[in-house]
Amino acid sequence: SIAADTVRLLLKTDVTERLGCGEQGWAAVKREPYFSRLDTWDSDTIVSTTLHDIGSDYQKAIMMNFDQSFTSQDSSWDTAQMSSSKMHSAGLLGFEYTNVPAEVEWESSGDENMDDATLERVRRA
């Protein structure tokens, strides 16, 4: 496709072959068929242009990148899913969570490798 060809040219590892890096510079980029639909190269106009609604086709294309076993699962979230029995405190060691819902109750996992200071820090997070 035209888009894929343009991306390949922009990502060439050899700088002398990369689109826009040769003697013609931006003129070569502007001549690429992918960019032919642009009416202007004025940065203020480009930035202020309203993007077209890409709709659900874009979302469907993204979903195709994932196995159906994941995309068919219920996407709703329940705080019961965050119960301490399902969250192993030792697995959180070294991470800081600043937006943990108040409903979450932290309990010791019984892991003898976790010292009291670390456990207290996890509880307060």
Short mmCIF file of C-alpha atoms in Angstrom, two decimals, residues 32 52 87 97:
data_model
loop_
_atom_site.label_atom_id
_atom_site.label_comp_id
_atom_site.label_asym_id
_atom_site.label_seq_id
_atom_site.Cartn_x
_atom_site.Cartn_y
_atom_site.Cartn_z
CA GLU A 32 5.23 11.15 -1.85
CA HIS A 52 -11.96 12.92 10.41
CA MET A 87 -3.45 -10.00 44.81
CA TYR A 97 0.37 2.45 43.50
#
